[in-house]
Structures are given as C-alpha cells and as structure tokens.
Short mmCIF file of C-alpha atoms in Angstrom, two decimals:
data_model
loop_
_atom_site.label_atom_id
_atom_site.label_comp_id
_atom_site.label_asym_id
_atom_site.label_seq_id
_atom_site.Cartn_x
_atom_site.Cartn_y
_atom_site.Cartn_z
CA MET E 1 -5.53 2.18 16.40
CA LYS E 2 -2.57 2.80 18.29
CA ILE E 3 0.86 1.68 17.06
CA GLY E 4 3.52 2.45 19.64
CA ASN E 5 3.30 5.61 20.18
CA VAL E 6 1.49 6.62 16.93
CA GLU E 7 -2.44 7.40 17.10
CA ILE E 8 -4.25 6.21 13.98
CA LYS E 9 -7.73 7.99 14.43
CA GLY E 10 -9.43 5.33 12.57
CA LYS E 11 -9.06 1.85 10.54
CA LEU E 12 -8.21 1.96 7.25
CA VAL E 13 -4.71 2.10 6.01
CA GLN E 14 -3.82 2.30 2.18
CA GLY E 15 -1.05 -0.23 1.51
CA PRO E 16 2.69 0.13 0.38
CA MET E 17 2.59 -1.45 -3.11
CA ALA E 18 5.39 -1.11 -5.40
CA GLY E 19 5.93 1.68 -8.19
CA VAL E 20 2.46 2.40 -7.06
CA SER E 21 2.34 4.53 -3.02
CA ASN E 22 4.58 6.80 -3.79
CA PRO E 23 3.83 10.59 -2.49
CA PRO E 24 1.09 11.78 -4.67
CA PHE E 25 -0.56 8.44 -4.44
CA ARG E 26 -0.46 8.46 -0.78
CA LEU E 27 -1.30 11.96 -0.54
CA ILE E 28 -4.53 11.52 -2.69
CA SER E 29 -5.22 8.03 -0.53
CA LYS E 30 -4.97 10.66 2.39
CA GLU E 31 -7.02 13.24 1.25
CA LYS E 32 -10.21 11.02 0.66
CA GLY E 33 -10.26 9.38 3.83
CA ALA E 34 -6.72 7.06 4.57
CA ASP E 35 -6.20 6.75 8.12
CA LEU E 36 -2.83 5.70 7.67
CA VAL E 37 -0.47 5.95 4.30
CA CYS E 38 2.18 3.19 3.53
CA ALA E 39 5.01 3.82 1.31
CA GLU E 40 6.54 1.62 -1.22
CA MET E 41 8.78 -1.12 -0.49
CA VAL E 42 12.60 -0.22 -0.35
CA SER E 43 15.46 -2.36 -0.51
CA VAL E 44 17.86 -2.09 2.67
CA GLU E 45 20.59 -3.18 0.17
CA GLY E 46 19.81 0.02 -2.08
CA MET E 47 20.60 2.13 1.10
CA THR E 48 23.75 0.50 2.21
CA HIS E 49 25.10 0.97 -1.08
CA ASN E 50 24.18 4.32 -1.52
CA ASN E 51 22.33 4.01 -4.27
CA LYS E 52 20.43 7.65 -5.37
CA LYS E 53 16.86 6.19 -6.54
CA THR E 54 16.91 3.94 -3.52
CA PHE E 55 17.15 6.83 -1.54
CA SER E 56 14.48 8.84 -3.45
CA MET E 57 12.18 7.16 -2.62
CA LEU E 58 12.33 8.14 1.32
CA ALA E 59 11.01 11.25 0.58
CA VAL E 60 7.96 11.94 2.89
CA GLU E 61 5.25 15.13 2.62
CA LYS E 62 4.32 16.63 5.68
CA LYS E 63 0.37 16.14 5.27
CA GLU E 64 0.79 12.47 4.49
CA HIS E 65 0.96 11.90 8.59
CA PRO E 66 0.64 9.53 10.25
CA MET E 67 2.56 7.67 7.15
CA SER E 68 4.73 4.07 7.35
CA MET E 69 8.22 3.77 5.33
CA GLN E 70 8.20 0.20 4.34
CA ILE E 71 11.81 -1.73 3.86
CA PHE E 72 12.92 -5.06 2.65
CA GLY E 73 15.84 -7.51 2.47
CA ASN E 74 17.50 -10.26 3.99
CA ASP E 75 20.68 -9.76 6.03
CA VAL E 76 20.22 -8.20 9.58
CA GLU E 77 23.47 -6.28 9.34
CA SER E 78 22.08 -4.29 6.11
CA PHE E 79 18.45 -3.82 8.05
CA ILE E 80 20.36 -2.17 10.90
CA VAL E 81 22.44 0.14 8.94
CA ALA E 82 19.06 1.33 6.62
CA THR E 83 16.44 1.37 10.23
CA LYS E 84 19.47 3.68 11.73
CA TRP E 85 19.49 5.84 8.20
CA ILE E 86 16.02 6.01 8.20
CA ASP E 87 15.73 6.94 12.01
CA GLU E 88 17.92 10.03 11.55
CA ASN E 89 16.73 11.58 8.31
CA VAL E 90 13.11 10.30 7.39
CA ASP E 91 10.21 11.82 8.65
CA CYS E 92 8.24 8.56 8.51
CA ASP E 93 6.04 7.75 11.67
CA ILE E 94 6.41 4.14 11.51
CA ILE E 95 8.62 1.86 9.91
CA ASP E 96 7.10 -1.52 8.85
CA LEU E 97 9.23 -4.51 7.38
CA ASN E 98 8.64 -6.02 4.31
CA ILE E 99 7.88 -9.84 4.82
CA GLY E 100 4.94 -10.61 2.27
CA CYS E 101 5.75 -9.80 -0.79
CA PRO E 102 5.24 -12.92 -3.41
CA ALA E 103 6.89 -11.04 -6.49
CA PRO E 104 9.85 -13.41 -7.84
CA LYS E 105 12.47 -10.64 -8.42
CA VAL E 106 12.14 -10.05 -4.31
CA ALA E 107 11.05 -13.69 -2.95
CA VAL E 108 12.99 -15.77 -5.10
CA ARG E 109 15.95 -13.64 -6.55
CA SER E 110 17.13 -11.78 -3.74
CA ALA E 111 15.37 -14.18 -0.90
CA SER E 112 13.38 -11.37 1.06
CA GLY E 113 9.93 -10.61 1.39
CA SER E 114 7.64 -13.88 1.73
CA SER E 115 11.29 -15.82 0.99
CA LEU E 116 11.55 -14.71 4.97
CA LEU E 117 9.02 -17.07 5.53
CA LYS E 118 10.51 -20.33 5.55
CA THR E 119 13.12 -19.05 8.09
CA PRO E 120 11.12 -17.78 11.15
CA GLU E 121 14.55 -17.38 13.21
CA LEU E 122 15.61 -14.93 10.52
CA ILE E 123 12.34 -13.17 11.12
CA TYR E 124 12.96 -12.50 14.60
CA ASP E 125 16.68 -11.71 14.29
CA ILE E 126 15.82 -8.88 11.84
CA VAL E 127 12.74 -7.60 13.70
CA LYS E 128 14.36 -7.17 17.10
CA ALA E 129 17.77 -5.79 15.27
CA VAL E 130 15.12 -3.05 13.60
CA VAL E 131 13.35 -2.17 16.96
CA GLU E 132 16.89 -1.93 18.44
CA ASN E 133 18.01 0.74 16.18
CA THR E 134 14.97 3.10 15.77
CA SER E 135 12.88 5.42 17.91
CA LYS E 136 9.88 4.97 15.67
CA PRO E 137 7.26 1.92 16.28
CA VAL E 138 8.61 -0.93 14.09
CA THR E 139 5.80 -3.26 12.19
CA ALA E 140 5.38 -5.92 9.82
CA LYS E 141 3.29 -6.95 6.92
CA ILE E 142 3.73 -11.10 6.45
CA ARG E 143 1.56 -13.74 4.54
CA LEU E 144 -0.03 -16.96 6.01
CA GLY E 145 2.93 -19.05 4.65
CA TRP E 146 5.08 -19.89 1.95
CA ASP E 147 2.75 -22.24 0.50
CA LYS E 148 -0.79 -24.09 1.90
CA GLU E 149 1.87 -27.19 3.39
CA SER E 150 3.54 -24.15 5.34
CA VAL E 151 1.01 -21.67 6.75
CA ASN E 152 3.27 -20.10 9.67
CA ALA E 153 1.51 -16.64 10.23
CA VAL E 154 0.37 -17.76 13.98
CA GLU E 155 4.35 -18.95 14.70
CA VAL E 156 5.78 -15.88 13.10
CA SER E 157 3.63 -14.02 14.53
CA LYS E 158 4.21 -14.25 17.90
CA LEU E 159 8.23 -14.06 16.80
CA ILE E 160 7.54 -10.79 15.63
CA GLU E 161 6.23 -9.64 19.20
CA LYS E 162 8.51 -10.93 21.15
CA ALA E 163 11.21 -9.15 18.45
CA GLY E 164 9.30 -5.92 20.29
CA ALA E 165 7.23 -5.05 17.04
CA SER E 166 4.36 -2.86 17.62
CA GLY E 167 1.78 -4.03 14.79
CA ILE E 168 1.42 -6.78 11.92
CA THR E 169 -0.13 -6.85 8.87
CA VAL E 170 -1.12 -10.05 7.66
CA HIS E 171 -2.69 -10.91 4.17
CA GLY E 172 -4.66 -13.54 3.89
CA ARG E 173 -3.00 -15.32 1.36
CA THR E 174 0.18 -17.62 1.20
CA ARG E 175 3.14 -16.62 -1.14
CA SER E 176 2.22 -19.31 -4.25
CA GLU E 177 -1.70 -17.93 -3.89
CA PHE E 178 0.21 -14.75 -4.96
CA TYR E 179 -3.60 -12.88 -5.59
CA SER E 180 -5.78 -15.73 -6.53
CA GLY E 181 -8.51 -17.08 -4.29
CA HIS E 182 -9.82 -15.94 -1.56
CA ALA E 183 -8.57 -14.23 1.17
CA ASP E 184 -8.72 -16.79 4.71
CA TRP E 185 -9.61 -14.11 6.92
CA GLU E 186 -9.77 -16.89 9.41
CA LYS E 187 -6.12 -17.19 9.68
CA ILE E 188 -6.36 -13.81 10.19
CA LYS E 189 -8.59 -14.17 13.37
CA GLU E 190 -6.05 -17.19 14.48
CA VAL E 191 -3.23 -14.10 14.50
CA LYS E 192 -5.44 -11.46 16.45
CA GLU E 193 -5.97 -14.47 19.31
CA ALA E 194 -2.35 -15.25 19.41
CA VAL E 195 -0.70 -11.92 20.23
CA ASN E 196 -1.42 -8.22 22.41
CA ILE E 197 -0.17 -6.11 19.59
CA PRO E 198 -2.63 -4.13 16.91
CA VAL E 199 -3.17 -6.51 14.09
CA ILE E 200 -4.39 -4.87 10.52
CA GLY E 201 -5.75 -7.72 7.89
CA ASN E 202 -5.11 -7.50 4.58
CA GLY E 203 -7.37 -9.38 1.85
CA ASP E 204 -10.36 -8.66 -0.55
CA VAL E 205 -11.95 -5.38 0.94
CA ILE E 206 -13.08 -4.08 -1.50
CA ASP E 207 -15.81 -1.89 -0.62
CA GLY E 208 -18.10 -0.81 3.14
CA PRO E 209 -19.78 -4.45 3.61
CA SER E 210 -16.46 -6.21 3.08
CA ALA E 211 -14.16 -4.29 5.39
CA LYS E 212 -17.28 -4.34 7.69
CA ALA E 213 -17.34 -8.63 7.46
CA MET E 214 -13.18 -8.53 8.06
CA LEU E 215 -13.23 -6.51 11.33
CA GLU E 216 -16.54 -8.54 12.56
CA LEU E 217 -14.87 -11.86 11.73
CA THR E 218 -11.63 -11.35 12.74
CA GLY E 219 -11.61 -8.71 15.30
CA CYS E 220 -8.72 -7.02 13.88
CA ASP E 221 -7.17 -3.68 14.71
CA GLY E 222 -7.94 -2.13 11.42
CA VAL E 223 -8.23 -3.06 7.64
CA MET E 224 -5.30 -2.74 4.54
CA ILE E 225 -6.55 -1.67 1.26
CA SER E 226 -3.90 -1.80 -1.55
CA ARG E 227 -5.47 -3.44 -5.24
CA GLY E 228 -8.98 -1.95 -4.01
CA CYS E 229 -7.47 1.89 -4.06
CA GLN E 230 -5.97 1.78 -6.72
CA GLY E 231 -7.87 4.48 -9.26
CA ASN E 232 -10.26 4.35 -6.34
CA PRO E 233 -9.29 6.56 -3.08
CA TRP E 234 -13.01 7.30 -2.04
CA ILE E 235 -13.30 3.88 -1.00
CA PHE E 236 -11.65 5.19 2.59
CA ARG E 237 -13.95 7.89 2.56
CA GLU E 238 -16.89 5.13 1.66
CA ILE E 239 -15.96 2.17 3.95
CA ALA E 240 -15.48 5.03 6.80
CA HIS E 241 -19.29 6.40 6.30
CA TYR E 242 -20.34 2.57 5.93
CA LEU E 243 -18.93 1.31 9.43
CA GLU E 244 -19.94 4.64 11.12
CA THR E 245 -23.77 4.40 9.55
CA GLY E 246 -24.17 1.22 7.21
CA GLU E 247 -25.09 3.19 4.48
CA GLU E 248 -23.35 2.98 1.14
CA LEU E 249 -21.89 6.59 -0.25
CA ALA E 250 -22.66 7.52 -3.64
CA LYS E 251 -19.44 7.29 -6.24
CA PRO E 252 -17.85 10.75 -6.62
CA SER E 253 -19.40 13.20 -9.25
CA PHE E 254 -17.95 13.41 -12.85
CA GLU E 255 -16.30 16.61 -11.67
CA GLU E 256 -14.93 15.45 -8.33
CA TRP E 257 -13.08 12.35 -10.38
CA LYS E 258 -11.75 14.63 -13.02
CA GLU E 259 -10.37 16.87 -10.31
CA THR E 260 -8.78 14.13 -8.71
CA VAL E 261 -7.62 12.66 -11.42
CA LEU E 262 -5.96 15.94 -12.93
CA LYS E 263 -4.46 16.60 -9.06
CA HIS E 264 -2.73 13.68 -8.94
CA ALA E 265 -1.16 13.89 -12.61
CA LYS E 266 -0.01 17.84 -11.36
CA MET E 267 1.50 16.25 -8.24
CA LEU E 268 3.26 13.00 -9.75
CA ILE E 269 4.38 15.41 -12.02
CA ASP E 270 6.23 17.87 -9.59
CA TYR E 271 7.29 14.69 -7.73
CA LYS E 272 9.51 13.48 -10.51
CA GLN E 273 9.99 17.11 -12.39
CA ASP E 274 9.57 15.24 -15.57
CA GLU E 275 6.47 15.74 -17.54
CA GLY E 276 7.10 12.91 -19.53
CA SER E 277 8.29 10.44 -16.89
CA ALA E 278 5.41 11.44 -15.35
CA ILE E 279 2.61 11.44 -17.81
CA ARG E 280 3.78 7.72 -18.63
CA GLU E 281 4.01 6.70 -15.34
CA PHE E 282 -0.05 7.98 -14.67
CA ARG E 283 -0.72 5.84 -17.66
CA LYS E 284 -1.71 2.75 -15.08
CA HIS E 285 -3.50 5.03 -12.85
CA LEU E 286 -5.70 6.59 -15.62
CA THR E 287 -6.66 3.01 -16.68
CA TRP E 288 -7.64 2.11 -13.07
CA TYR E 289 -9.41 5.72 -12.39
CA PHE E 290 -11.81 4.86 -15.55
CA ALA E 291 -12.54 2.03 -14.00
CA VAL E 292 -14.47 3.85 -11.20
CA LEU E 293 -16.48 5.49 -13.70
CA PRO E 294 -20.38 4.46 -15.23
CA LYS E 295 -19.53 2.39 -18.03
CA THR E 296 -20.01 3.43 -21.12
CA GLU E 297 -19.01 2.39 -25.03
CA ILE E 298 -16.54 4.19 -25.66
CA LEU E 299 -14.96 3.40 -21.87
CA ASN E 300 -12.93 0.55 -23.46
CA GLN E 301 -11.20 3.01 -25.89
CA LEU E 302 -10.15 5.06 -23.98
CA LYS E 303 -8.59 2.86 -21.92
CA GLU E 304 -6.44 1.37 -24.44
CA GLU E 305 -5.78 5.22 -25.52
CA ALA E 306 -4.74 6.27 -21.74
CA ASN E 307 -1.71 3.88 -22.40
CA LYS E 308 -0.35 6.10 -24.87
CA ILE E 309 -0.64 9.66 -22.96
CA ASN E 310 2.26 11.52 -23.15
CA THR E 311 1.87 14.90 -22.10
CA PHE E 312 -0.82 16.44 -19.63
CA LYS E 313 -2.76 17.93 -22.58
CA ASP E 314 -3.00 14.84 -23.76
CA LEU E 315 -4.98 13.63 -20.20
CA GLU E 316 -7.16 16.45 -20.46
CA GLU E 317 -8.03 15.65 -23.70
CA ILE E 318 -8.84 11.88 -22.96
CA ILE E 319 -11.08 13.11 -20.28
CA GLU E 320 -12.73 15.50 -22.23
CA LYS E 321 -13.65 12.91 -25.25
CA TYR E 322 -15.11 10.76 -22.10
CA LYS E 323 -17.07 13.82 -20.68
CA GLU E 324 -18.66 14.34 -24.41
CA VAL E 325 -20.22 11.42 -24.54
#
C-alpha cells in the first residue's frame, strides 16, 4: 500500500484514539506488527493559539515511522496555519484529517470531526487547503454520514479525492451509531469502488478472520484497528500471520505479556516525565491488558485494583498477584 510517496509495507494500521495513541502506545503497536501508526487527534485551534499541551502532542519518535499525525477543526484558515507548522516542524510522514470523531465535545460543541459530514463543500475546502500547504501526503478519516438518513460517504470520498488527498479511511458506522451495532462493510466497499486512491477499512476488525473477511468483502487496501488493539498490541502480528498462512497464532505467553506491560508503563513514565501522572493514565491500559489474559477468579478483583495504582511498584505488585494464582 502506498499513501502518496509513503510506502506502507503491509495492510495493518493502528488507528488514532484520543487520550490513547501517544508515542509509547504507537511504539508498542509498531513493535508488535503495525505497519502504520497514527497519533491521537490534535486541535488546529490549539495550535493557532499556541497551546502548550497541544504542541506537546506532536512529538514523534524515530522508531515510529511510517506514522501519521491527525488534526481536527472546522476553520480553513486554522487548518492552513496548523498544516504549515506541522510541515516544517513535525517529523510525521502523513497528515490525516479527522472527519469522523463522534464525541460530543468534538462533533457538537466544536462542530468538528463527524459534524463536517453535514457540509461536504467545507470538507473539500479543508482538504484542498491542507494539500496545498504541505509537502506530505494528506489523508482523511470519515464515517458513513451523520446518521442513517444522511449517509454520504461516497459523495464525501469523491470530494476528498478531488481535493488532492492521497488516501481515505472509512469507519463503517454513522456518527449517530457511535460504536453500537455492526459496521457496514458494504458501504466501505462502495467507497473503494468510487475512488482511485487507497481506502482503509475500519470497524469490527478484532482478529485474523475478521480482517481477512473485511479485505475480501470490501477490496480495501488496508484495515485499521483501533479499539481492538487497546491492551492487545499482539493483534497486529496475529492478523499478519493469519493473512499470510490462514493459521491463528497462539496468544502471548505470560512472560511476554508482563514484559510488554512493564515496558509500555516505563515508556509512558519517560514520555510524561512524571511517574504519578503516567501511572494514573496507565490504569486504563492495564485494565485492557488484563482482558488478554486467561480468565481466573482473581482477574475481576485485579481489574478493580488496576484503577487504584499510583506507582510503578504498584503495577509490578498487581502483576505478581495474577502470576501467583
């Protein structure tokens, strides 16, 4: 798969997730087999107003490449300012535009993300402006539409291509569905058949068989895994192995699981330079990681305890509790 001039060696993409896909998460995903990793969305308004937290979210590690930086907003001029700054100062390979986030604070309060699906002409103007102000390939991530009565993914995708984008990711749900029900892969297929740039399918890929099924049904060029890789970065190598051999890999051993969890936590501490803050953020990751392990009587108790850890030592102790059962 090729996005503009960026070569992606395989078909597996780690999706952008707010509050989740920071550099440590992306590095772990890459280590376990993700072919392209995507950063959490960054506000173009935050960049234009020189928000320190916003700029801190633009950090990229050398081992991440190829990687994609995602931005969101609804004002063309703000997109231009943010794009120029990223083009000159951020070591990303691709700039991705968020036209799919369903969260109320993004889609409603700031009229960004999936709210843009209600104004296809504005999407065209934004994509065109970003493409014209960067040397990097530009992609967009969309949903099928705002709701079932306004499904317009094909129309929007054609405009995105016309505006000069190098790829599109389609989540097979409308904004009103959030993450409920089943992703409509048939609609992803319609988008793939309507444009000539790479299309990445997103929604309900949880393992090798589901990835293969999506690829075969839609004909899309790649699959994006978002919620499915939370606490389970091994999903990338498992899917790659299945696509290549038709065989399902065994789950990671407890020792590999433990090593990965501790490594992720250490990287997060180094990234945030604050053990307390990092470990509190890692609580949700530990809960997700526990879901990969074989179920035991103590597992539910440990998930509750995971929401109370405050130090790296607490993390080590809770892991030992599981091991001792």
